[in-house]
Coordinates of C-alpha atoms in Angstrom, one line a residue:
D1 CA 6.1 12.2 -13.8
F2 CA 9.8 12.4 -14.7
T3 CA 10.8 9.5 -12.5
N4 CA 9.2 6.2 -11.8
P5 CA 11.2 3.9 -9.6
S6 CA 8.6 1.1 -9.8
T7 CA 9.8 -2.3 -10.8
P8 CA 7.0 -4.1 -12.6
I9 CA 6.3 -7.8 -12.0
E10 CA 5.3 -10.2 -14.8
I11 CA 2.8 -12.9 -14.1
D12 CA 1.5 -15.1 -17.0
G13 CA 2.1 -12.5 -19.7
V14 CA 0.8 -9.5 -17.7
L15 CA 2.9 -6.7 -16.2
Y16 CA 1.7 -5.2 -13.0
A17 CA 3.1 -1.9 -11.7
N18 CA 2.3 1.3 -9.9
I19 CA 2.7 4.5 -11.9
G20 CA 2.4 8.2 -11.4
S21 CA 2.7 10.3 -8.3
T22 CA -0.7 9.0 -7.1
R23 CA 0.6 5.5 -7.4
N24 CA -2.0 4.2 -9.9
V25 CA -1.9 0.5 -10.3
V26 CA -1.8 -0.8 -13.9
A27 CA -2.0 -4.2 -15.6
L28 CA -0.4 -4.3 -19.1
D29 CA -0.3 -7.0 -21.7
A30 CA 3.4 -7.9 -21.7
T31 CA 3.5 -8.7 -25.4
N32 CA 2.1 -5.4 -26.8
G33 CA 1.9 -2.9 -23.9
Q34 CA -1.9 -2.6 -24.1
V35 CA -3.6 -1.4 -20.8
L36 CA -5.7 -4.2 -19.5
W37 CA -6.9 -2.2 -16.5
L38 CA -6.0 0.8 -14.4
W39 CA -6.9 1.5 -10.7
R40 CA -6.5 5.0 -9.3
P41 CA -6.6 5.7 -5.6
V42 CA -8.5 8.9 -4.8
E43 CA -7.4 10.1 -1.4
G44 CA -8.0 13.8 -1.3
D45 CA -6.5 15.5 1.8
R46 CA -4.9 12.2 2.9
F47 CA -2.8 12.3 -0.3
D48 CA -2.0 16.0 0.1
E49 CA -0.6 15.4 3.7
A50 CA 1.2 12.1 2.9
P51 CA 4.9 12.1 3.8
R52 CA 5.7 9.4 1.1
K53 CA 3.6 10.6 -1.9
G54 CA 5.0 10.1 -5.3
P55 CA 5.8 7.0 -7.3
G56 CA 6.0 3.7 -5.5
R57 CA 8.6 1.0 -5.9
G58 CA 6.2 -1.8 -7.1
V59 CA 3.3 -4.0 -6.2
A60 CA 3.0 -7.5 -4.7
F61 CA 1.1 -10.5 -6.2
Y62 CA -0.9 -13.2 -4.5
D63 CA -2.2 -16.4 -6.1
N64 CA -3.6 -19.4 -4.3
G65 CA -5.0 -21.2 -7.3
E66 CA -8.5 -19.9 -6.7
K67 CA -8.0 -16.2 -6.6
T68 CA -5.3 -13.8 -7.7
R69 CA -4.7 -10.4 -6.1
V70 CA -2.4 -7.4 -6.7
L71 CA -1.5 -5.7 -3.5
D72 CA -0.2 -2.1 -3.0
V73 CA 0.2 0.6 -0.4
T74 CA -1.2 4.0 -1.5
P75 CA 0.5 7.3 -0.8
G76 CA -2.1 7.9 1.9
Y77 CA -0.9 4.7 3.7
Q78 CA -3.7 2.4 2.8
L79 CA -3.2 -1.3 1.9
V80 CA -5.3 -2.2 -1.2
S81 CA -6.2 -5.6 -2.6
L82 CA -7.2 -5.6 -6.3
D83 CA -8.5 -8.5 -8.4
A84 CA -5.6 -9.3 -10.8
K85 CA -8.0 -9.9 -13.7
T86 CA -10.2 -6.8 -13.4
G87 CA -8.4 -4.3 -11.1
I88 CA -11.5 -4.1 -9.0
P89 CA -10.9 -3.8 -5.2
D90 CA -11.7 -7.1 -3.3
P91 CA -15.0 -6.4 -1.5
N92 CA -14.0 -9.0 1.2
F93 CA -10.7 -7.3 2.0
G94 CA -10.8 -4.6 4.7
V95 CA -13.4 -1.9 3.8
N96 CA -14.2 -1.8 0.1
G97 CA -10.9 -3.5 -0.7
K98 CA -8.7 -1.2 1.5
V99 CA -7.2 -1.4 5.0
D100 CA -6.4 1.9 6.7
L101 CA -2.8 1.5 7.9
Y102 CA -3.1 4.5 10.2
E103 CA -5.4 2.4 12.5
G104 CA -3.5 0.7 15.3
L105 CA -0.3 2.8 15.0
R106 CA 1.4 3.9 18.2
N107 CA 1.7 7.7 18.8
A108 CA -0.5 8.4 15.8
D109 CA -2.9 10.8 17.5
D110 CA -0.8 14.0 17.6
P111 CA -3.5 16.7 17.6
R112 CA -1.2 19.2 15.7
F113 CA -1.5 17.1 12.6
A114 CA -4.5 15.9 10.6
Y115 CA -2.7 12.7 9.6
P116 CA 0.1 10.7 11.1
D117 CA 3.6 11.5 9.7
I118 CA 4.1 8.0 8.3
G119 CA 3.7 6.2 5.0
L120 CA 5.5 3.7 2.7
S121 CA 6.7 3.7 -0.9
A122 CA 7.9 0.1 -0.9
P123 CA 5.6 -2.7 -2.0
P124 CA 4.1 -5.0 0.6
L125 CA 5.6 -8.5 1.0
V126 CA 3.4 -11.6 0.7
M127 CA 4.4 -14.8 2.5
N128 CA 1.9 -17.7 2.4
D129 CA -1.4 -16.0 3.4
V130 CA 0.1 -13.0 5.2
I131 CA 0.8 -9.5 3.8
I132 CA 3.7 -7.8 5.6
V133 CA 3.7 -4.0 5.6
G134 CA 6.4 -1.7 7.0
A135 CA 6.5 2.0 7.5
A136 CA 8.7 5.1 6.8
H137 CA 8.8 8.7 7.7
R138 CA 9.5 11.7 5.4
T139 CA 12.4 11.2 3.0
G140 CA 15.7 12.8 4.0
G141 CA 14.3 14.3 7.1
R142 CA 13.3 13.6 10.6
P143 CA 9.8 13.2 12.1
R144 CA 7.9 16.4 12.9
S145 CA 7.8 15.4 16.6
K146 CA 10.1 13.7 19.1
S147 CA 7.1 11.6 20.1
N148 CA 6.7 10.5 16.5
T149 CA 4.4 7.8 15.1
K150 CA 6.2 4.5 15.5
G151 CA 7.0 2.6 12.3
D152 CA 5.9 -0.9 13.4
V153 CA 5.9 -3.8 10.9
R154 CA 2.6 -5.5 10.7
G155 CA 1.1 -8.7 9.2
F156 CA -2.4 -8.8 7.7
D157 CA -4.6 -11.7 6.5
V158 CA -4.4 -11.7 2.6
H159 CA -8.1 -12.7 2.4
T160 CA -9.8 -10.3 4.9
G161 CA -7.2 -7.6 5.6
K162 CA -7.5 -8.4 9.3
L163 CA -4.5 -7.5 11.4
L164 CA -2.7 -10.8 12.5
W165 CA 0.4 -9.5 14.3
T166 CA 2.6 -6.4 15.0
F167 CA 6.3 -6.2 15.5
H168 CA 7.0 -3.2 17.6
T169 CA 10.1 -1.4 16.5
I170 CA 12.3 0.5 19.0

């Protein structure tokens, strides 16, 4: 990829970032650049149809003293929770470490399209034990339909991935 707008974060000598057009998540030793682990989302058609595919802007980090997690939103609009030490998806979070962010969206069932016209390239925000995720349509354009999928802001439990609340945008 010729551009990567991701801003890595450094936690205890490890850099975490998303890289590449598929938004792989990587952990690097901050002193020598060695790859500690790499996680790659495999999304197939969901990636091909994504309105916000390409490099992401970064990842989020969660640490409660007992567990550490790296959080990201994939191009196919899935929230993923990875063990910060191993890069393995958290089996207690969503389904196999992922939450399908298409679920629960308003106006997301347009039969003309295989997937909703919504995604996100920004990292999620973590506050206390809540992951906050926004939404965005295609860059530089307008939604494919006047009854477009609504870009609500939602909060998810950092431990389970369960939806806690939704802020309905206008």
